[in-house]
Amino acid sequence: MAKNISVDVAVIGAGTAGLVAVSEIIKVTQNFVLIQDGPMGTTCARVGCMPSKALIQTAADFHRRGVLEKKGILGTEGLRLDGAAVMRHVRNLRDHFTNGMVAKTTRYGERLIQGHARFAGIGRLEVAGRCIEAKTIIIANGSRPALRPEWAALGGRVLTSDTLFEIETLPKSLAVLGMGVIGVEIGQAMAHLGVRVVGSARSGRIAGLSDPAVTKAAAEALEHDLELWSGHAADLAAEGGRLVVSAGPNRREVEAALVSSGRVPNIDNLGLEQLGIPLDERGMPHYDPATLQVEGLPLFIAGDTNGREPILHEAWDDGRVAGYNAVRTAAPARFKRRAGLHITFSEPNIVTAGTRFKDLEPGTFVTGRCDFDDGRALIHDQNQGLLHLYADVETGRLLGVEMCAPDGEHLGHLLAWAIQRDMSVFDTLKMPFYHPVIEEGLRDALKQAAARVRKKPHFPEMAFCENE
Ligand SMILES: Cc1cc2nc3c(=O)[nH]c(=O)nc-3n(C[C@H](O)[C@H](O)[C@H](O)COP(=O)(O)OP(=O)(O)OC[C@H]3O[C@@H](n4cnc5c(N)ncnc54)[C@H](O)[C@@H]3O)c2cc1C
């Protein structure tokens, strides 16, 4: 074994969580290492949030041509798509974002170690033939797309989000297996770019929605763009050289397939069994979500790999929590997590904030709704979708929202902020609503919910001076 290294903190994984953790650690000690296996630049910038949004934006721009003629803008039939140029544009933007993250990673010089980290014991790691002893270790090694080996064996036509952005040009047809956030975003974007898309949602759930009415509205919106199969497990097979997707009675020959049936935490590639601690069926140690500490050990677990909330701002917060606690010897600080917020950048946006419908106790809440069929949404040609917001039946405190709505990404932020501030529907209705804006739909839903709350304050939607 080559030279041993002894440090205060070792961080496994130079993704978002790992880099944010390091930015906390260096406030206290310079004696750390950041260990990265595989390409640098973070999942978000390389193969995640950023290239997917670049593809979605190009697709939305091209798709918009469909509504221009009725507005008197002619000549759209002359618009053509160069699939290879689309993918080059996505990769150029991807490279821009990735290069920025690589620069943020390589600035740590010798403290950045490239290689695969594995535990050799408590406080001990092996990386590329080196032994690293660390007073504290942060596991921040991300997740990977789930891909069944028999599907991987079908070759390059079977894509995941790791390989999708490398394709030379757009396929003529695409099967999307799994209609979670990634499947919905990429499936619809490909359809908007003229690819024939069939999407398969085994459970019938779409992009993490749990409210059946909102799920139905989301499915109807998606069906304008692609064929949606629900309720059957999908399979892929090569038949005489052709790629065939099937699910229950449905069957299609496709040029390519995107497997978007979930991501697997990389927790299984670390040799955690060396630590002699209890692991659950996924190989996950028990950790406190408020401190991210693995029970009783100088070990923290942050980002996608802990399986808590595999989204960027949560990985960012996890890095902050783990980095802060890793360099403090007192009892680890317990951090209050932000209100939940999940956005699928589809058209309309699919959003949940606060408590999901499925986690609410029946009889304890009232619902307000808006279907965005009029007003500004109509002017924008985005007059479809459904928003359901949930408030406490006794007090009107905002609990959560599920929606498939135009500008849902912005409505979701407003509601997540109000939920985190413990605001009620009555507090929220005292806020300004401009006219005409999509937020007026939100006001309709708030009013509906307010009317159903048991203990209603008597106020005409504006506060009296003496009560403020
Ligand atoms: C297609 C797609 C679109 C997405 N879109 C969004 C979005 O719009 N908004 C949003 O909030 N989130 C989105 N996400 C999720 C978001 O990208 C992730 O939640 C986030 O990037 C996770 O960061 P992380 O630090 O946990 O992991 P990562 O950034 O994956 O970093 C972990 C690093 O650890 C390395 N590693 C693994 N094992 C080892 C080991 N044993 N030793 C050393 N290094 C190791 C990995 O190679 C990796 O580089 C998207 C994800 C995908 C795939």
GROMACS .gro file of N, CA and C and ligand atoms in nm, residues 11-19 35-53 113 115-118 127 140-143 145 161-162 165 181-182 185-186 263 266 269-270 302-305 309-316 343 345, ligand 1:
model
  245
   11VAL      N    1  -1.418   1.350   0.238
   11VAL     CA    2  -1.550   1.359   0.173
   11VAL      C    3  -1.546   1.268   0.052
   12ILE      N    4  -1.641   1.176   0.045
   12ILE     CA    5  -1.647   1.083  -0.069
   12ILE      C    6  -1.750   1.135  -0.169
   13GLY      N    7  -1.703   1.179  -0.286
   13GLY     CA    8  -1.794   1.226  -0.390
   13GLY      C    9  -1.786   1.376  -0.409
   14ALA      N   10  -1.739   1.420  -0.528
   14ALA     CA   11  -1.731   1.564  -0.558
   14ALA      C   12  -1.850   1.605  -0.641
   15GLY      N   13  -1.969   1.573  -0.592
   15GLY     CA   14  -2.093   1.623  -0.653
   15GLY      C   15  -2.136   1.746  -0.577
   16THR      N   16  -2.263   1.782  -0.593
   16THR     CA   17  -2.315   1.902  -0.525
   16THR      C   18  -2.300   1.889  -0.374
   17ALA      N   19  -2.346   1.778  -0.317
   17ALA     CA   20  -2.341   1.763  -0.171
   17ALA      C   21  -2.196   1.766  -0.121
   18GLY      N   22  -2.106   1.697  -0.191
   18GLY     CA   23  -1.966   1.691  -0.148
   18GLY      C   24  -1.900   1.828  -0.156
   19LEU      N   25  -1.924   1.901  -0.265
   19LEU     CA   26  -1.860   2.032  -0.281
   19LEU      C   27  -1.913   2.132  -0.178
   35ILE      N   28  -1.269   1.302  -0.236
   35ILE     CA   29  -1.236   1.185  -0.319
   35ILE      C   30  -1.343   1.172  -0.428
   36GLN      N   31  -1.300   1.164  -0.551
   36GLN     CA   32  -1.396   1.157  -0.662
   36GLN      C   33  -1.362   1.042  -0.756
   37ASP      N   34  -1.459   0.957  -0.776
   37ASP     CA   35  -1.446   0.848  -0.873
   37ASP      C   36  -1.528   0.886  -0.997
   38GLY      N   37  -1.472   0.866  -1.116
   38GLY     CA   38  -1.548   0.894  -1.238
   38GLY      C   39  -1.535   1.040  -1.276
   39PRO      N   40  -1.611   1.078  -1.382
   39PRO     CA   41  -1.595   1.214  -1.435
   39PRO      C   42  -1.635   1.320  -1.333
   40MET      N   43  -1.560   1.432  -1.335
   40MET     CA   44  -1.592   1.543  -1.246
   40MET      C   45  -1.698   1.632  -1.310
   41GLY      N   46  -1.754   1.723  -1.231
   41GLY     CA   47  -1.847   1.821  -1.288
   41GLY      C   48  -1.987   1.810  -1.231
   42THR      N   49  -2.015   1.713  -1.147
   42THR     CA   50  -2.144   1.690  -1.079
   42THR      C   51  -2.250   1.630  -1.173
   43THR      N   52  -2.335   1.549  -1.114
   43THR     CA   53  -2.446   1.490  -1.190
   43THR      C   54  -2.537   1.599  -1.244
   44CYS      N   55  -2.564   1.701  -1.162
   44CYS     CA   56  -2.654   1.809  -1.202
   44CYS      C   57  -2.608   1.873  -1.334
   45ALA      N   58  -2.480   1.910  -1.341
   45ALA     CA   59  -2.431   1.981  -1.459
   45ALA      C   60  -2.404   1.888  -1.577
   46ARG      N   61  -2.356   1.766  -1.548
   46ARG     CA   62  -2.311   1.676  -1.657
   46ARG      C   63  -2.424   1.602  -1.725
   47VAL      N   64  -2.513   1.542  -1.642
   47VAL     CA   65  -2.614   1.452  -1.700
   47VAL      C   66  -2.751   1.471  -1.635
   48GLY      N   67  -2.771   1.580  -1.562
   48GLY     CA   68  -2.893   1.594  -1.484
   48GLY      C   69  -2.970   1.720  -1.515
   49CYS      N   70  -2.985   1.804  -1.412
   49CYS     CA   71  -3.070   1.924  -1.419
   49CYS      C   72  -3.041   2.009  -1.543
   50MET      N   73  -2.913   2.037  -1.569
   50MET     CA   74  -2.882   2.140  -1.668
   50MET      C   75  -2.899   2.093  -1.813
   51PRO      N   76  -2.839   1.979  -1.855
   51PRO     CA   77  -2.865   1.939  -1.994
   51PRO      C   78  -3.012   1.907  -2.019
   52SER      N   79  -3.082   1.854  -1.917
   52SER     CA   80  -3.225   1.823  -1.940
   52SER      C   81  -3.302   1.952  -1.961
   53LYS      N   82  -3.268   2.058  -1.885
   53LYS     CA   83  -3.341   2.185  -1.905
   53LYS      C   84  -3.305   2.249  -2.038
  113ILE      N   85  -0.856   1.383  -0.451
  113ILE     CA   86  -0.796   1.252  -0.483
  113ILE      C   87  -0.890   1.180  -0.578
  115GLY      N   88  -1.026   0.850  -0.753
  115GLY     CA   89  -1.028   0.705  -0.734
  115GLY      C   90  -1.153   0.665  -0.658
  116HIS      N   91  -1.174   0.535  -0.655
  116HIS     CA   92  -1.295   0.481  -0.592
  116HIS      C   93  -1.269   0.457  -0.443
  117ALA      N   94  -1.348   0.521  -0.357
  117ALA     CA   95  -1.329   0.505  -0.212
  117ALA      C   96  -1.407   0.385  -0.161
  118ARG      N   97  -1.340   0.306  -0.076
  118ARG     CA   98  -1.407   0.195  -0.007
  118ARG      C   99  -1.364   0.196   0.138
  127VAL      N  100  -0.832   0.413  -0.124
  127VAL     CA  101  -0.858   0.480  -0.252
  127VAL      C  102  -0.735   0.461  -0.340
  140ALA      N  103  -2.094   1.116   0.025
  140ALA     CA  104  -2.177   1.202  -0.061
  140ALA      C  105  -2.159   1.154  -0.206
  141ASN      N  106  -2.176   1.022  -0.224
  141ASN     CA  107  -2.138   0.966  -0.354
  141ASN      C  108  -2.254   0.940  -0.449
  142GLY      N  109  -2.367   1.009  -0.427
  142GLY     CA  110  -2.469   1.019  -0.531
  142GLY      C  111  -2.548   0.892  -0.560
  143SER      N  112  -2.605   0.890  -0.680
  143SER     CA  113  -2.690   0.778  -0.722
  143SER      C  114  -2.666   0.754  -0.870
  145PRO      N  115  -2.857   0.569  -1.251
  145PRO     CA  116  -2.985   0.521  -1.305
  145PRO      C  117  -2.998   0.370  -1.286
  161SER      N  118  -3.038   0.844  -1.845
  161SER     CA  119  -3.000   0.986  -1.843
  161SER      C  120  -2.849   1.002  -1.849
  162ASP      N  121  -2.773   0.898  -1.816
  162ASP     CA  122  -2.626   0.905  -1.826
  162ASP      C  123  -2.579   0.906  -1.971
  165PHE      N  124  -2.768   1.231  -2.340
  165PHE     CA  125  -2.722   1.359  -2.396
  165PHE      C  126  -2.603   1.341  -2.491
  181VAL      N  127  -4.024   1.196  -1.272
  181VAL     CA  128  -3.986   1.332  -1.315
  181VAL      C  129  -3.902   1.326  -1.443
  182ILE      N  130  -3.799   1.241  -1.445
  182ILE     CA  131  -3.708   1.239  -1.561
  182ILE      C  132  -3.781   1.188  -1.686
  185GLU      N  133  -4.022   1.464  -1.813
  185GLU     CA  134  -3.951   1.579  -1.874
  185GLU      C  135  -3.892   1.543  -2.010
  186ILE      N  136  -3.818   1.432  -2.014
  186ILE     CA  137  -3.748   1.397  -2.139
  186ILE      C  138  -3.848   1.347  -2.243
  263ARG      N  139  -3.364   0.577  -0.969
  263ARG     CA  140  -3.220   0.586  -0.948
  263ARG      C  141  -3.184   0.508  -0.821
  266ASN      N  142  -2.576   0.518  -0.452
  266ASN     CA  143  -2.446   0.450  -0.465
  266ASN      C  144  -2.394   0.397  -0.332
  269ASN      N  145  -2.173   0.072  -0.306
  269ASN     CA  146  -2.041   0.049  -0.366
  269ASN      C  147  -1.925   0.087  -0.273
  270LEU      N  148  -1.956   0.098  -0.142
  270LEU     CA  149  -1.857   0.155  -0.050
  270LEU      C  150  -1.797   0.055   0.048
  302ALA      N  151  -2.481   1.231   0.293
  302ALA     CA  152  -2.544   1.350   0.236
  302ALA      C  153  -2.574   1.333   0.087
  303GLY      N  154  -2.684   1.397   0.042
  303GLY     CA  155  -2.716   1.400  -0.101
  303GLY      C  156  -2.793   1.276  -0.145
  304ASP      N  157  -2.797   1.255  -0.276
  304ASP     CA  158  -2.876   1.145  -0.334
  304ASP      C  159  -2.851   1.011  -0.268
  305THR      N  160  -2.728   0.990  -0.222
  305THR     CA  161  -2.693   0.857  -0.172
  305THR      C  162  -2.769   0.820  -0.046
  309GLU      N  163  -3.420   1.276  -0.033
  309GLU     CA  164  -3.486   1.364  -0.132
  309GLU      C  165  -3.388   1.384  -0.247
  310PRO      N  166  -3.394   1.302  -0.351
  310PRO     CA  167  -3.289   1.309  -0.455
  310PRO      C  168  -3.310   1.425  -0.551
  311ILE      N  169  -3.302   1.546  -0.498
  311ILE     CA  170  -3.310   1.667  -0.581
  311ILE      C  171  -3.200   1.763  -0.537
  312LEU      N  172  -3.173   1.859  -0.627
  312LEU     CA  173  -3.051   1.938  -0.613
  312LEU      C  174  -3.046   2.021  -0.485
  313HIS      N  175  -3.154   2.099  -0.457
  313HIS     CA  176  -3.141   2.189  -0.342
  313HIS      C  177  -3.136   2.112  -0.211
  314GLU      N  178  -3.186   1.989  -0.212
  314GLU     CA  179  -3.177   1.906  -0.091
  314GLU      C  180  -3.034   1.850  -0.077
  315ALA      N  181  -2.972   1.815  -0.191
  315ALA     CA  182  -2.832   1.769  -0.187
  315ALA      C  183  -2.744   1.884  -0.135
  316TRP      N  184  -2.775   2.003  -0.180
  316TRP     CA  185  -2.702   2.124  -0.138
  316TRP      C  186  -2.714   2.141   0.014
  343ILE      N  187  -4.042   2.000  -0.850
  343ILE     CA  188  -4.090   2.057  -0.977
  343ILE      C  189  -4.049   1.967  -1.092
  345PHE      N  190  -4.033   1.995  -1.492
  345PHE     CA  191  -4.039   2.104  -1.590
  345PHE      C  192  -4.107   2.057  -1.719
  469LIG     C1  193  -3.180   1.377  -1.583
  469LIG     C2  194  -3.184   1.439  -1.446
  469LIG     C3  195  -3.247   1.560  -1.429
  469LIG     C4  196  -3.250   1.619  -1.304
  469LIG     N1  197  -3.313   1.740  -1.292
  469LIG     C5  198  -3.319   1.799  -1.171
  469LIG     C6  199  -3.382   1.926  -1.158
  469LIG     O1  200  -3.429   1.985  -1.255
  469LIG     N2  201  -3.388   1.980  -1.035
  469LIG     C7  202  -3.337   1.917  -0.924
  469LIG     O2  203  -3.349   1.971  -0.813
  469LIG     N3  204  -3.275   1.797  -0.935
  469LIG     C8  205  -3.265   1.737  -1.055
  469LIG     N4  206  -3.198   1.619  -1.068
  469LIG     C9  207  -3.140   1.556  -0.946
  469LIG    C10  208  -3.003   1.619  -0.909
  469LIG     O3  209  -2.922   1.624  -1.023
  469LIG    C11  210  -2.938   1.535  -0.799
  469LIG     O4  211  -3.025   1.529  -0.687
  469LIG    C12  212  -2.804   1.593  -0.752
  469LIG     O5  213  -2.720   1.616  -0.861
  469LIG    C13  214  -2.736   1.495  -0.655
  469LIG     O6  215  -2.612   1.546  -0.612
  469LIG     P1  216  -2.515   1.458  -0.522
  469LIG     O7  217  -2.408   1.549  -0.474
  469LIG     O8  218  -2.590   1.381  -0.422
  469LIG     O9  219  -2.452   1.349  -0.620
  469LIG     P2  220  -2.357   1.359  -0.748
  469LIG    O10  221  -2.357   1.494  -0.810
  469LIG    O11  222  -2.395   1.244  -0.833
  469LIG    O12  223  -2.210   1.337  -0.690
  469LIG    C14  224  -2.165   1.212  -0.641
  469LIG    C15  225  -2.027   1.183  -0.701
  469LIG    O13  226  -1.967   1.074  -0.629
  469LIG    C16  227  -1.897   0.992  -0.720
  469LIG     N5  228  -1.879   0.858  -0.658
  469LIG    C17  229  -1.966   0.753  -0.658
  469LIG     N6  230  -1.914   0.650  -0.585
  469LIG    C18  231  -1.793   0.691  -0.541
  469LIG    C19  232  -1.691   0.631  -0.461
  469LIG     N7  233  -1.708   0.510  -0.408
  469LIG     N8  234  -1.577   0.700  -0.439
  469LIG    C20  235  -1.561   0.827  -0.487
  469LIG     N9  236  -1.655   0.889  -0.561
  469LIG    C21  237  -1.770   0.823  -0.587
  469LIG    C22  238  -1.988   0.989  -0.842
  469LIG    O14  239  -1.918   0.953  -0.959
  469LIG    C23  240  -2.036   1.136  -0.847
  469LIG    O15  241  -1.951   1.213  -0.927
  469LIG    C24  242  -3.190   1.557  -1.192
  469LIG    C25  243  -3.123   1.435  -1.209
  469LIG    C26  244  -3.119   1.377  -1.334
  469LIG    C27  245  -3.045   1.247  -1.351
   0.00000   0.00000   0.00000
